[in-house]
Amino acid sequence: MGFEKFLFYVFAAITVFAAGMVVTRRNSVHAVLYLVLAFVSSAALWLLIEAEFLGIVLVLVYVGAVMVLFLFVVMMLDVEIAALQAQFIKHLPVGLVIAGLMLFNLFLVLGPSNFGLDVIAKPAGQPAGYSNTSVLGQELYTIYVYQFEIAAVILLVAIVAAIRLTLRRRPDTKYIDPAEQVKVKKGPDRVRLVSMSAEQTPRPPLAAAPTSGDKEMAQ
């Protein structure tokens, strides 16, 4: 077994272990930290297959930005651990069935024969000036451009839905109706000018100048 294959099994085992700890930890902060570990080990797997751009993006975007945001949100939220455990045990059978179906689909889809890897040999090296980032961009924006745009729309809908659900759970949040904002027109609906007279405040009396008698008494 070569050194590259050994590294693959090591990082794959770390990824599977970290993913399992994410869904089994009772502490939400620990689950987020294990998710960071899963992302880092996944980035190492990307580097092993010479996809440096995807590995660097996974570390910078998810570990450096998204996971830090998740960690702050989880630490600020008051999560009821008892309620989460009750729901976890209640829906455990359904979750096991869904997990089994997902594993079955993975075994059917992920295989060397499905991707032609059993008959295609790995090239000895890439030509000079080769950039996997450039090749990835050409593939995404030419062959898979519609799939890429559909994924972007789905992510946008997920962001809007998450914001909407978060605002709905907070009764003290001020709600702004977009329809009412559109109806606002130029004039008294937007700006109202109010004329107010300045209040006259009395001036304090001026202090009297000291006389010669006062100066003699002070001496």
Short mmCIF file of N, CA, C and O in Angstrom, two decimals, residues 60-151:
data_model
loop_
_atom_site.label_atom_id
_atom_site.label_comp_id
_atom_site.label_asym_id
_atom_site.label_seq_id
_atom_site.Cartn_x
_atom_site.Cartn_y
_atom_site.Cartn_z
N LEU A 60 -11.17 27.79 3.80
CA LEU A 60 -11.35 29.23 3.97
C LEU A 60 -12.82 29.60 4.18
O LEU A 60 -13.14 30.41 5.06
N VAL A 61 -13.71 29.04 3.37
CA VAL A 61 -15.12 29.44 3.42
C VAL A 61 -15.85 28.77 4.57
O VAL A 61 -16.48 29.44 5.41
N TYR A 62 -15.78 27.46 4.65
CA TYR A 62 -16.58 26.74 5.64
C TYR A 62 -15.93 26.78 7.02
O TYR A 62 -16.59 27.12 8.01
N VAL A 63 -14.66 26.42 7.10
CA VAL A 63 -14.00 26.41 8.42
C VAL A 63 -13.72 27.83 8.90
O VAL A 63 -13.95 28.15 10.07
N GLY A 64 -13.27 28.70 8.00
CA GLY A 64 -12.90 30.04 8.43
C GLY A 64 -14.04 31.00 8.62
O GLY A 64 -13.91 31.97 9.37
N ALA A 65 -15.17 30.78 7.96
CA ALA A 65 -16.27 31.75 8.03
C ALA A 65 -17.56 31.10 8.53
O ALA A 65 -18.11 31.51 9.56
N VAL A 66 -18.05 30.11 7.84
CA VAL A 66 -19.36 29.54 8.16
C VAL A 66 -19.35 28.86 9.53
O VAL A 66 -20.25 29.05 10.35
N MET A 67 -18.32 28.06 9.79
CA MET A 67 -18.29 27.33 11.05
C MET A 67 -18.06 28.26 12.24
O MET A 67 -18.58 28.03 13.33
N VAL A 68 -17.27 29.31 12.04
CA VAL A 68 -17.11 30.30 13.11
C VAL A 68 -18.44 30.98 13.41
O VAL A 68 -18.80 31.22 14.57
N LEU A 69 -19.20 31.31 12.36
CA LEU A 69 -20.52 31.90 12.56
C LEU A 69 -21.45 30.93 13.28
O LEU A 69 -22.18 31.31 14.21
N PHE A 70 -21.44 29.66 12.88
CA PHE A 70 -22.26 28.66 13.56
C PHE A 70 -21.87 28.54 15.03
O PHE A 70 -22.74 28.40 15.90
N LEU A 71 -20.59 28.60 15.30
CA LEU A 71 -20.13 28.46 16.68
C LEU A 71 -20.62 29.61 17.54
O LEU A 71 -21.10 29.40 18.66
N PHE A 72 -20.56 30.83 17.03
CA PHE A 72 -21.06 31.98 17.78
C PHE A 72 -22.57 31.88 17.99
O PHE A 72 -23.09 32.19 19.06
N VAL A 73 -23.29 31.46 16.94
CA VAL A 73 -24.75 31.36 17.06
C VAL A 73 -25.13 30.30 18.07
O VAL A 73 -26.02 30.49 18.91
N VAL A 74 -24.47 29.15 18.02
CA VAL A 74 -24.79 28.07 18.96
C VAL A 74 -24.47 28.48 20.38
O VAL A 74 -25.21 28.16 21.33
N MET A 75 -23.37 29.20 20.59
CA MET A 75 -23.01 29.63 21.94
C MET A 75 -23.97 30.68 22.48
O MET A 75 -24.18 30.77 23.70
N MET A 76 -24.55 31.49 21.60
CA MET A 76 -25.47 32.54 22.06
C MET A 76 -26.89 32.01 22.26
O MET A 76 -27.65 32.58 23.04
N LEU A 77 -27.26 30.93 21.56
CA LEU A 77 -28.61 30.40 21.70
C LEU A 77 -28.75 29.62 23.00
O LEU A 77 -27.82 28.96 23.46
N ASP A 78 -29.93 29.68 23.55
CA ASP A 78 -30.24 28.92 24.77
C ASP A 78 -30.94 27.63 24.35
O ASP A 78 -32.17 27.56 24.26
N VAL A 79 -30.15 26.61 24.03
CA VAL A 79 -30.68 25.35 23.52
C VAL A 79 -31.04 24.45 24.69
O VAL A 79 -30.24 24.24 25.61
N GLU A 80 -32.24 23.91 24.67
CA GLU A 80 -32.69 23.00 25.70
C GLU A 80 -32.24 21.58 25.34
O GLU A 80 -32.76 20.96 24.41
N ILE A 81 -31.25 21.08 26.07
CA ILE A 81 -30.67 19.78 25.76
C ILE A 81 -31.68 18.66 26.00
O ILE A 81 -31.76 17.69 25.25
N ALA A 82 -32.50 18.79 27.05
CA ALA A 82 -33.47 17.74 27.36
C ALA A 82 -34.50 17.58 26.25
O ALA A 82 -34.86 16.46 25.86
N ALA A 83 -34.99 18.70 25.73
CA ALA A 83 -35.96 18.62 24.63
C ALA A 83 -35.35 18.01 23.37
O ALA A 83 -35.99 17.22 22.67
N LEU A 84 -34.10 18.34 23.09
CA LEU A 84 -33.44 17.76 21.93
C LEU A 84 -33.25 16.26 22.08
O LEU A 84 -33.43 15.49 21.13
N GLN A 85 -32.88 15.82 23.27
CA GLN A 85 -32.71 14.39 23.50
C GLN A 85 -34.02 13.64 23.38
O GLN A 85 -34.07 12.53 22.82
N ALA A 86 -35.12 14.24 23.85
CA ALA A 86 -36.42 13.58 23.73
C ALA A 86 -36.82 13.43 22.27
O ALA A 86 -37.31 12.38 21.84
N GLN A 87 -36.61 14.46 21.48
CA GLN A 87 -36.95 14.38 20.06
C GLN A 87 -36.03 13.41 19.33
O GLN A 87 -36.46 12.71 18.41
N PHE A 88 -34.75 13.35 19.74
CA PHE A 88 -33.81 12.43 19.10
C PHE A 88 -34.22 10.99 19.31
O PHE A 88 -34.21 10.17 18.39
N ILE A 89 -34.60 10.64 20.54
CA ILE A 89 -35.01 9.27 20.83
C ILE A 89 -36.35 8.95 20.15
O ILE A 89 -36.57 7.84 19.67
N LYS A 90 -37.22 9.93 20.08
CA LYS A 90 -38.54 9.71 19.48
C LYS A 90 -38.44 9.39 18.00
O LYS A 90 -39.14 8.51 17.49
N HIS A 91 -37.57 10.09 17.30
CA HIS A 91 -37.44 9.92 15.84
C HIS A 91 -36.25 9.04 15.47
O HIS A 91 -35.86 9.03 14.29
N LEU A 92 -35.69 8.30 16.41
CA LEU A 92 -34.53 7.46 16.11
C LEU A 92 -34.85 6.36 15.09
O LEU A 92 -34.05 6.14 14.17
N PRO A 93 -35.96 5.63 15.20
CA PRO A 93 -36.23 4.59 14.18
C PRO A 93 -36.32 5.14 12.76
O PRO A 93 -35.77 4.55 11.82
N VAL A 94 -37.01 6.26 12.61
CA VAL A 94 -37.12 6.85 11.26
C VAL A 94 -35.75 7.29 10.76
O VAL A 94 -35.41 7.10 9.58
N GLY A 95 -34.94 7.85 11.64
CA GLY A 95 -33.60 8.26 11.25
C GLY A 95 -32.73 7.09 10.83
O GLY A 95 -31.96 7.18 9.87
N LEU A 96 -32.85 5.96 11.52
CA LEU A 96 -32.06 4.79 11.16
C LEU A 96 -32.48 4.25 9.79
O LEU A 96 -31.63 3.82 9.00
N VAL A 97 -33.77 4.27 9.51
CA VAL A 97 -34.24 3.80 8.20
C VAL A 97 -33.72 4.69 7.08
O VAL A 97 -33.22 4.22 6.04
N ILE A 98 -33.80 6.01 7.29
CA ILE A 98 -33.31 6.95 6.27
C ILE A 98 -31.79 6.82 6.10
O ILE A 98 -31.27 6.85 4.97
N ALA A 99 -31.06 6.63 7.20
CA ALA A 99 -29.61 6.45 7.11
C ALA A 99 -29.26 5.18 6.34
O ALA A 99 -28.33 5.16 5.53
N GLY A 100 -30.02 4.10 6.57
CA GLY A 100 -29.79 2.87 5.82
C GLY A 100 -30.04 3.03 4.34
O GLY A 100 -29.27 2.52 3.50
N LEU A 101 -31.10 3.76 3.97
CA LEU A 101 -31.37 4.01 2.55
C LEU A 101 -30.26 4.85 1.91
O LEU A 101 -29.87 4.61 0.76
N MET A 102 -29.77 5.84 2.64
CA MET A 102 -28.69 6.67 2.11
C MET A 102 -27.41 5.85 1.90
O MET A 102 -26.73 6.00 0.88
N LEU A 103 -27.08 4.98 2.85
CA LEU A 103 -25.90 4.13 2.68
C LEU A 103 -26.07 3.19 1.50
O LEU A 103 -25.11 2.95 0.74
N PHE A 104 -27.27 2.66 1.32
CA PHE A 104 -27.52 1.77 0.18
C PHE A 104 -27.34 2.52 -1.13
O PHE A 104 -26.74 1.99 -2.08
N ASN A 105 -27.83 3.76 -1.21
CA ASN A 105 -27.65 4.56 -2.42
C ASN A 105 -26.18 4.89 -2.66
O ASN A 105 -25.72 4.91 -3.81
N LEU A 106 -25.45 5.15 -1.59
CA LEU A 106 -24.02 5.42 -1.75
C LEU A 106 -23.27 4.22 -2.30
O LEU A 106 -22.39 4.36 -3.17
N PHE A 107 -23.60 3.03 -1.82
CA PHE A 107 -22.93 1.84 -2.34
C PHE A 107 -23.29 1.58 -3.80
O PHE A 107 -22.48 1.04 -4.56
N LEU A 108 -24.50 1.97 -4.21
CA LEU A 108 -24.88 1.79 -5.60
C LEU A 108 -24.23 2.81 -6.53
O LEU A 108 -23.89 2.49 -7.68
N VAL A 109 -24.07 4.03 -6.05
CA VAL A 109 -23.59 5.12 -6.91
C VAL A 109 -22.08 5.22 -6.88
O VAL A 109 -21.42 5.34 -7.93
N LEU A 110 -21.50 5.23 -5.69
CA LEU A 110 -20.06 5.44 -5.55
C LEU A 110 -19.33 4.13 -5.77
O LEU A 110 -19.29 3.25 -4.91
N GLY A 111 -18.74 4.01 -6.94
CA GLY A 111 -17.98 2.82 -7.28
C GLY A 111 -17.09 3.09 -8.47
O GLY A 111 -17.42 3.92 -9.32
N PRO A 112 -15.97 2.42 -8.56
CA PRO A 112 -15.07 2.67 -9.70
C PRO A 112 -15.71 2.38 -11.05
O PRO A 112 -15.44 3.06 -12.03
N SER A 113 -16.58 1.38 -11.11
CA SER A 113 -17.19 1.03 -12.39
C SER A 113 -18.16 2.11 -12.88
O SER A 113 -18.32 2.29 -14.09
N ASN A 114 -18.79 2.83 -11.96
CA ASN A 114 -19.75 3.87 -12.38
C ASN A 114 -19.05 5.10 -12.94
O ASN A 114 -19.67 5.85 -13.70
N PHE A 115 -17.82 5.32 -12.57
CA PHE A 115 -17.08 6.49 -13.05
C PHE A 115 -16.00 6.13 -14.07
O PHE A 115 -15.27 6.99 -14.52
N GLY A 116 -15.89 4.88 -14.41
CA GLY A 116 -14.89 4.46 -15.38
C GLY A 116 -13.48 4.45 -14.84
O GLY A 116 -12.52 4.41 -15.63
N LEU A 117 -13.33 4.45 -13.53
CA LEU A 117 -11.99 4.48 -12.95
C LEU A 117 -11.30 3.13 -13.02
O LEU A 117 -10.09 3.04 -12.82
N ASP A 118 -12.07 2.05 -13.26
CA ASP A 118 -11.46 0.73 -13.32
C ASP A 118 -10.79 0.45 -14.65
O ASP A 118 -10.00 -0.49 -14.78
N VAL A 119 -11.10 1.25 -15.66
CA VAL A 119 -10.51 1.03 -16.98
C VAL A 119 -9.62 2.18 -17.42
O VAL A 119 -8.83 2.03 -18.34
N ILE A 120 -9.76 3.34 -16.77
CA ILE A 120 -8.96 4.51 -17.15
C ILE A 120 -7.81 4.64 -16.17
O ILE A 120 -8.02 4.73 -14.96
N ALA A 121 -6.61 4.64 -16.68
CA ALA A 121 -5.43 4.77 -15.83
C ALA A 121 -5.18 6.23 -15.50
O ALA A 121 -5.49 7.12 -16.30
N LYS A 122 -4.60 6.48 -14.36
CA LYS A 122 -4.31 7.84 -13.94
C LYS A 122 -3.13 8.37 -14.75
O LYS A 122 -2.12 7.69 -14.90
N PRO A 123 -3.21 9.57 -15.31
CA PRO A 123 -2.09 10.11 -16.08
C PRO A 123 -0.87 10.33 -15.22
O PRO A 123 -0.96 10.57 -14.02
N ALA A 124 0.28 10.23 -15.86
CA ALA A 124 1.53 10.37 -15.11
C ALA A 124 1.71 11.76 -14.56
O ALA A 124 2.24 11.96 -13.47
N GLY A 125 1.29 12.76 -15.29
CA GLY A 125 1.44 14.13 -14.82
C GLY A 125 0.65 15.08 -15.70
O GLY A 125 0.19 14.71 -16.78
N GLN A 126 0.46 16.30 -15.23
CA GLN A 126 -0.27 17.30 -15.97
C GLN A 126 0.69 18.12 -16.82
O GLN A 126 1.85 18.30 -16.45
N PRO A 127 0.22 18.63 -17.94
CA PRO A 127 1.10 19.45 -18.77
C PRO A 127 1.45 20.77 -18.10
O PRO A 127 0.82 21.17 -17.11
N ALA A 128 2.44 21.44 -18.65
CA ALA A 128 2.87 22.72 -18.08
C ALA A 128 1.78 23.76 -18.23
O ALA A 128 1.11 23.85 -19.26
N GLY A 129 1.58 24.55 -17.19
CA GLY A 129 0.54 25.58 -17.21
C GLY A 129 -0.85 25.07 -16.89
O GLY A 129 -1.83 25.82 -17.05
N TYR A 130 -0.97 23.82 -16.44
CA TYR A 130 -2.29 23.26 -16.11
C TYR A 130 -2.80 23.87 -14.81
O TYR A 130 -2.05 24.01 -13.84
N SER A 131 -4.07 24.21 -14.79
CA SER A 131 -4.70 24.78 -13.60
C SER A 131 -6.06 24.11 -13.41
O SER A 131 -6.94 24.24 -14.27
N ASN A 132 -6.19 23.38 -12.32
CA ASN A 132 -7.48 22.74 -12.06
C ASN A 132 -8.57 23.75 -11.75
O ASN A 132 -9.76 23.48 -11.95
N THR A 133 -8.19 24.93 -11.28
CA THR A 133 -9.19 25.99 -11.06
C THR A 133 -9.81 26.44 -12.37
O THR A 133 -11.02 26.62 -12.48
N SER A 134 -8.98 26.61 -13.37
CA SER A 134 -9.48 27.00 -14.69
C SER A 134 -10.36 25.92 -15.30
O SER A 134 -11.42 26.20 -15.86
N VAL A 135 -9.93 24.67 -15.15
CA VAL A 135 -10.73 23.56 -15.69
C VAL A 135 -12.06 23.45 -14.95
O VAL A 135 -13.12 23.22 -15.57
N LEU A 136 -12.04 23.63 -13.64
CA LEU A 136 -13.28 23.58 -12.86
C LEU A 136 -14.23 24.69 -13.26
O LEU A 136 -15.44 24.47 -13.41
N GLY A 137 -13.70 25.91 -13.47
CA GLY A 137 -14.56 27.01 -13.91
C GLY A 137 -15.17 26.77 -15.27
O GLY A 137 -16.36 27.06 -15.50
N GLN A 138 -14.39 26.22 -16.19
CA GLN A 138 -14.93 25.92 -17.51
C GLN A 138 -16.02 24.85 -17.45
O GLN A 138 -17.02 24.95 -18.16
N GLU A 139 -15.81 23.85 -16.62
CA GLU A 139 -16.83 22.81 -16.50
C GLU A 139 -18.11 23.34 -15.87
O GLU A 139 -19.22 23.02 -16.31
N LEU A 140 -17.98 24.17 -14.81
CA LEU A 140 -19.17 24.67 -14.11
C LEU A 140 -19.98 25.63 -14.96
O LEU A 140 -21.22 25.57 -14.98
N TYR A 141 -19.30 26.53 -15.67
CA TYR A 141 -20.01 27.59 -16.39
C TYR A 141 -20.27 27.27 -17.85
O TYR A 141 -20.73 28.14 -18.60
N THR A 142 -19.97 26.06 -18.29
CA THR A 142 -20.30 25.65 -19.65
C THR A 142 -21.19 24.41 -19.66
O THR A 142 -22.34 24.47 -20.11
N ILE A 143 -20.70 23.31 -19.13
CA ILE A 143 -21.46 22.06 -19.17
C ILE A 143 -22.53 22.04 -18.08
O ILE A 143 -23.68 21.66 -18.32
N TYR A 144 -22.17 22.45 -16.87
CA TYR A 144 -23.09 22.36 -15.73
C TYR A 144 -23.59 23.74 -15.31
O TYR A 144 -23.82 23.99 -14.12
N VAL A 145 -23.78 24.64 -16.26
CA VAL A 145 -24.19 26.00 -15.90
C VAL A 145 -25.61 26.01 -15.33
O VAL A 145 -25.90 26.74 -14.37
N TYR A 146 -26.53 25.22 -15.89
CA TYR A 146 -27.90 25.21 -15.39
C TYR A 146 -27.97 24.59 -14.00
O TYR A 146 -28.69 25.08 -13.12
N GLN A 147 -27.24 23.52 -13.78
CA GLN A 147 -27.22 22.93 -12.44
C GLN A 147 -26.62 23.89 -11.42
O GLN A 147 -27.08 23.97 -10.28
N PHE A 148 -25.61 24.63 -11.85
CA PHE A 148 -24.97 25.61 -10.96
C PHE A 148 -25.94 26.73 -10.60
O PHE A 148 -26.04 27.13 -9.42
N GLU A 149 -26.70 27.22 -11.56
CA GLU A 149 -27.67 28.29 -11.29
C GLU A 149 -28.83 27.78 -10.43
O GLU A 149 -29.31 28.50 -9.55
N ILE A 150 -29.27 26.56 -10.67
CA ILE A 150 -30.34 25.98 -9.85
C ILE A 150 -29.89 25.84 -8.39
O ILE A 150 -30.64 26.14 -7.45
N ALA A 151 -28.64 25.40 -8.19
CA ALA A 151 -28.11 25.29 -6.83
C ALA A 151 -28.03 26.66 -6.16
O ALA A 151 -28.33 26.80 -4.96
#
